PDB file of C-alpha atoms in Angstrom:
ATOM      1  CA  MET A  17      13.667   8.460 -10.144  1.00  0.00           C
ATOM      2  CA  HIS A  18      15.502   8.023  -6.575  1.00  0.00           C
ATOM      3  CA  LYS A  19      17.518  11.871  -7.854  1.00  0.00           C
ATOM      4  CA  LEU A  20      14.055  13.134  -8.386  1.00  0.00           C
ATOM      5  CA  VAL A  21      12.057  11.602  -5.144  1.00  0.00           C
ATOM      6  CA  LYS A  22      14.941  12.818  -3.184  1.00  0.00           C
ATOM      7  CA  ILE A  23      15.135  16.603  -4.857  1.00  0.00           C
ATOM      8  CA  ALA A  24      11.246  16.634  -3.820  1.00  0.00           C
ATOM      9  CA  ALA A  25      11.919  15.337  -0.056  1.00  0.00           C
ATOM     10  CA  ILE A  26      14.499  17.998  -0.070  1.00  0.00           C
ATOM     11  CA  ILE A  27      11.814  20.583  -1.201  1.00  0.00           C
ATOM     12  CA  ILE A  28       9.212  19.526   0.925  1.00  0.00           C
ATOM     13  CA  SER A  29      12.114  19.169   3.674  1.00  0.00           C
ATOM     14  CA  ILE A  30      13.073  22.838   3.341  1.00  0.00           C
ATOM     15  CA  LEU A  31       9.033  23.637   2.861  1.00  0.00           C
ATOM     16  CA  SER A  32       8.192  22.406   5.942  1.00  0.00           C
ATOM     17  CA  VAL A  33      11.170  24.249   8.319  1.00  0.00           C
ATOM     18  CA  ILE A  34       9.830  27.946   6.683  1.00  0.00           C
ATOM     19  CA  PHE A  35       5.959  26.942   7.544  1.00  0.00           C
ATOM     20  CA  LEU A  36       6.939  25.689  10.620  1.00  0.00           C
ATOM     21  CA  GLY A  37       8.477  28.835  11.875  1.00  0.00           C
ATOM     22  CA  LEU A  38       5.999  30.904   9.991  1.00  0.00           C
ATOM     23  CA  LEU A  39       3.744  29.205  12.626  1.00  0.00           C
ATOM     24  CA  MET A  40       5.777  29.844  16.104  1.00  0.00           C
ATOM     25  CA  ALA A  41       6.665  33.680  15.135  1.00  0.00           C
ATOM     26  CA  ASN A  42       3.263  34.299  14.811  1.00  0.00           C
ATOM     27  CA  SER A  43       1.053  34.287  17.821  1.00  0.00           C
ATOM     28  CA  ASP A  44      -1.690  33.088  19.484  1.00  0.00           C
ATOM     29  CA  ALA A  45      -3.438  36.738  19.890  1.00  0.00           C
ATOM     30  CA  GLU A  46      -2.827  37.356  15.820  1.00  0.00           C
ATOM     31  CA  ASP A  47      -4.971  36.072  12.848  1.00  0.00           C
ATOM     32  CA  ASN A  48      -4.076  33.351  12.534  1.00  0.00           C
ATOM     33  CA  SER A  49      -6.192  32.289   8.686  1.00  0.00           C
ATOM     34  CA  TRP A  50      -3.458  31.311   7.360  1.00  0.00           C
ATOM     35  CA  VAL A  51      -3.224  28.418   9.077  1.00  0.00           C
ATOM     36  CA  ALA A  52      -6.226  26.271   7.387  1.00  0.00           C
ATOM     37  CA  PRO A  53      -4.396  26.243   3.992  1.00  0.00           C
ATOM     38  CA  LEU A  54      -1.188  24.669   5.702  1.00  0.00           C
ATOM     39  CA  ILE A  55      -3.203  22.105   7.141  1.00  0.00           C
ATOM     40  CA  TYR A  56      -4.685  21.062   4.018  1.00  0.00           C
ATOM     41  CA  ILE A  57      -1.098  21.068   2.238  1.00  0.00           C
ATOM     42  CA  SER A  58       0.074  18.983   5.184  1.00  0.00           C
ATOM     43  CA  TYR A  59      -2.961  16.509   3.747  1.00  0.00           C
ATOM     44  CA  PHE A  60      -2.406  16.862  -0.047  1.00  0.00           C
ATOM     45  CA  ILE A  61       0.976  15.929   1.295  1.00  0.00           C
ATOM     46  CA  LEU A  62      -0.180  12.964   3.692  1.00  0.00           C
ATOM     47  CA  ALA A  63      -1.964  11.694   0.016  1.00  0.00           C
ATOM     48  CA  ALA A  64       0.990  12.538  -2.019  1.00  0.00           C
ATOM     49  CA  CYS A  65       3.262   9.982   0.241  1.00  0.00           C
ATOM     50  CA  ILE A  66       0.506   7.659   0.384  1.00  0.00           C
ATOM     51  CA  ALA A  67       0.459   7.176  -3.035  1.00  0.00           C
ATOM     52  CA  VAL A  68       4.411   6.666  -3.538  1.00  0.00           C
ATOM     53  CA  VAL A  69       4.190   3.943  -1.058  1.00  0.00           C
ATOM     54  CA  LEU A  70       1.026   2.242  -2.591  1.00  0.00           C
ATOM     55  CA  ILE A  71       2.711   2.820  -6.128  1.00  0.00           C
ATOM     56  CA  PHE A  72       6.153   1.282  -5.384  1.00  0.00           C
ATOM     57  CA  VAL A  73       4.952  -1.700  -2.963  1.00  0.00           C
ATOM     58  CA  LEU A  74       2.031  -2.159  -5.884  1.00  0.00           C
ATOM     59  CA  LYS A  75       5.048  -2.579  -8.087  1.00  0.00           C
ATOM     60  CA  ASN A  76       7.195  -4.458  -6.786  1.00  0.00           C
ATOM     61  CA  LEU A  77       4.391  -6.857  -5.499  1.00  0.00           C
ATOM     62  CA  PHE A  78       3.415  -7.193  -9.541  1.00  0.00           C
ATOM     63  CA  SER A  79       7.247  -7.909 -10.271  1.00  0.00           C
ATOM     64  CA  ASN A  80       7.350 -10.878  -7.873  1.00  0.00           C
ATOM     65  CA  LYS A  81       4.871 -13.607  -8.493  1.00  0.00           C
ATOM     66  CA  GLU A  82       6.245 -15.656  -5.105  1.00  0.00           C
ATOM     67  CA  ASN A  83       5.325 -12.649  -3.545  1.00  0.00           C
ATOM     68  CA  LEU A  84       2.316 -11.782  -5.259  1.00  0.00           C
ATOM     69  CA  LYS A  85       0.426 -15.500  -4.696  1.00  0.00           C
ATOM     70  CA  ARG A  86       1.571 -15.102  -0.777  1.00  0.00           C
ATOM     71  CA  THR A  87       0.135 -11.630  -0.160  1.00  0.00           C
ATOM     72  CA  LEU A  88      -3.468 -12.736  -1.862  1.00  0.00           C
ATOM     73  CA  ILE A  89      -3.263 -16.115   0.510  1.00  0.00           C
ATOM     74  CA  SER A  90      -2.427 -13.859   2.991  1.00  0.00           C
ATOM     75  CA  VAL A  91      -5.366 -11.108   2.163  1.00  0.00           C
ATOM     76  CA  GLY A  92      -7.556 -14.196   1.412  1.00  0.00           C
ATOM     77  CA  LEU A  93      -7.039 -15.664   5.048  1.00  0.00           C
ATOM     78  CA  PHE A  94      -8.184 -11.992   6.387  1.00  0.00           C
ATOM     79  CA  LEU A  95     -11.173 -11.524   4.359  1.00  0.00           C
ATOM     80  CA  GLY A  96     -12.236 -15.269   6.132  1.00  0.00           C
ATOM     81  CA  VAL A  97     -11.786 -14.064   9.771  1.00  0.00           C
ATOM     82  CA  VAL A  98     -13.457 -10.789   8.359  1.00  0.00           C
ATOM     83  CA  LEU A  99     -16.305 -12.695   7.255  1.00  0.00           C
ATOM     84  CA  ILE A 100     -16.283 -15.346  10.233  1.00  0.00           C
ATOM     85  CA  SER A 101     -16.011 -12.656  12.386  1.00  0.00           C
ATOM     86  CA  TYR A 102     -19.523 -10.735  10.834  1.00  0.00           C
ATOM     87  CA  ILE A 103     -21.456 -14.563  10.953  1.00  0.00           C
ATOM     88  CA  LEU A 104     -21.175 -14.893  14.505  1.00  0.00           C
ATOM     89  CA  ALA A 105     -21.712 -10.761  15.512  1.00  0.00           C
ATOM     90  CA  ASP A 106     -24.191  -9.771  17.814  1.00  0.00           C
ATOM     91  CA  SER A 107     -26.740  -7.566  16.144  1.00  0.00           C
ATOM     92  CA  SER A 108     -28.912  -6.490  18.679  1.00  0.00           C
ATOM     93  CA  GLU A 109     -29.852  -2.628  19.385  1.00  0.00           C
ATOM     94  CA  VAL A 110     -27.332  -1.388  22.174  1.00  0.00           C
ATOM     95  CA  THR A 111     -28.659   1.880  24.450  1.00  0.00           C
ATOM     96  CA  ALA A 112     -25.598   3.348  26.071  1.00  0.00           C
ATOM     97  CA  ASN A 113     -25.535   7.116  27.339  1.00  0.00           C
ATOM     98  CA  GLY A 114     -29.136   7.337  26.080  1.00  0.00           C
ATOM     99  CA  GLU A 115     -28.216   7.227  23.137  1.00  0.00           C
ATOM    100  CA  VAL A 116     -29.786   4.186  20.820  1.00  0.00           C
ATOM    101  CA  PHE A 117     -26.992   2.480  18.860  1.00  0.00           C
ATOM    102  CA  SER A 118     -28.707   1.096  15.500  1.00  0.00           C
ATOM    103  CA  SER A 119     -28.078  -3.028  14.622  1.00  0.00           C
ATOM    104  CA  SER A 120     -26.073  -2.528  11.842  1.00  0.00           C
ATOM    105  CA  THR A 121     -23.294  -0.879  14.330  1.00  0.00           C
ATOM    106  CA  SER A 122     -23.924  -3.129  16.897  1.00  0.00           C
ATOM    107  CA  LYS A 123     -22.810  -5.847  14.327  1.00  0.00           C
ATOM    108  CA  TRP A 124     -19.888  -3.967  12.973  1.00  0.00           C
ATOM    109  CA  VAL A 125     -18.384  -3.066  16.502  1.00  0.00           C
ATOM    110  CA  SER A 126     -18.708  -7.000  17.443  1.00  0.00           C
ATOM    111  CA  THR A 127     -17.787  -8.190  14.017  1.00  0.00           C
ATOM    112  CA  GLY A 128     -14.578  -6.603  15.068  1.00  0.00           C
ATOM    113  CA  LEU A 129     -13.977  -7.757  18.823  1.00  0.00           C
ATOM    114  CA  ASN A 130     -14.395 -10.682  17.111  1.00  0.00           C
ATOM    115  CA  MET A 131     -11.876 -10.119  14.297  1.00  0.00           C
ATOM    116  CA  PHE A 132      -9.617  -9.331  17.482  1.00  0.00           C
ATOM    117  CA  TYR A 133     -10.477 -12.087  19.757  1.00  0.00           C
ATOM    118  CA  ILE A 134      -9.865 -14.503  16.732  1.00  0.00           C
ATOM    119  CA  LEU A 135      -5.914 -12.804  15.333  1.00  0.00           C
ATOM    120  CA  GLY A 136      -5.272 -12.517  19.391  1.00  0.00           C
ATOM    121  CA  LEU A 137      -5.874 -16.470  19.771  1.00  0.00           C
ATOM    122  CA  ALA A 138      -4.165 -17.307  16.436  1.00  0.00           C
ATOM    123  CA  ALA A 139      -0.902 -14.902  17.661  1.00  0.00           C
ATOM    124  CA  ILE A 140      -0.912 -16.479  20.906  1.00  0.00           C
ATOM    125  CA  GLY A 141      -1.277 -19.593  19.343  1.00  0.00           C
ATOM    126  CA  ALA A 142       1.780 -19.257  16.943  1.00  0.00           C
ATOM    127  CA  MET A 143       3.707 -18.261  19.791  1.00  0.00           C
ATOM    128  CA  VAL A 144       2.989 -21.204  21.029  1.00  0.00           C
ATOM    129  CA  TRP A 145       3.894 -23.284  18.488  1.00  0.00           C
ATOM    130  CA  THR A 146       6.929 -21.764  17.722  1.00  0.00           C
ATOM    131  CA  GLY A 147       7.957 -22.357  21.482  1.00  0.00           C
ATOM    132  CA  PHE A 148       7.037 -25.912  21.478  1.00  0.00           C
ATOM    133  CA  ASN A 149       8.761 -26.254  18.022  1.00  0.00           C
ATOM    134  CA  LYS A 150      12.488 -25.061  19.501  1.00  0.00           C
ATOM    135  CA  LEU A 151      11.533 -26.534  22.415  1.00  0.00           C
ATOM    136  CA  ILE A 152      11.190 -30.344  20.492  1.00  0.00           C
ATOM    137  CA  LYS A 153      14.492 -29.574  18.299  1.00  0.00           C
ATOM    138  CA  LYS A 154      16.477 -29.457  20.689  1.00  0.00           C
TER     139      LYS A 154
END
């Protein structure tokens, strides 16, 4: 499997260098209609890379029960923060630049801000707690 992935990476790298060279050799004045298919190829390669990463991550995750348990706890805590942020979010309509944003849009933006604040406070609290514990242990 490792050899197959390595060979695929080499082939994709060579093709990328060739297409980059073709792209750079072509001037702006000429017809660049072949650029759009290259963009779609890059989207496909990105999706393939994400799929391979997800497959290996999930394979590793399900092979170790302790990692699975820790991951599910972390995901559950994150979803808890999302739920708390959504409950505390304001859902009033907002007018900005002459455009009226719906209450749903306002609620989700407020949810994102609340999540940022909660997670930021948690990170600062973790740093303070770690520093405090280091001072006590010395």
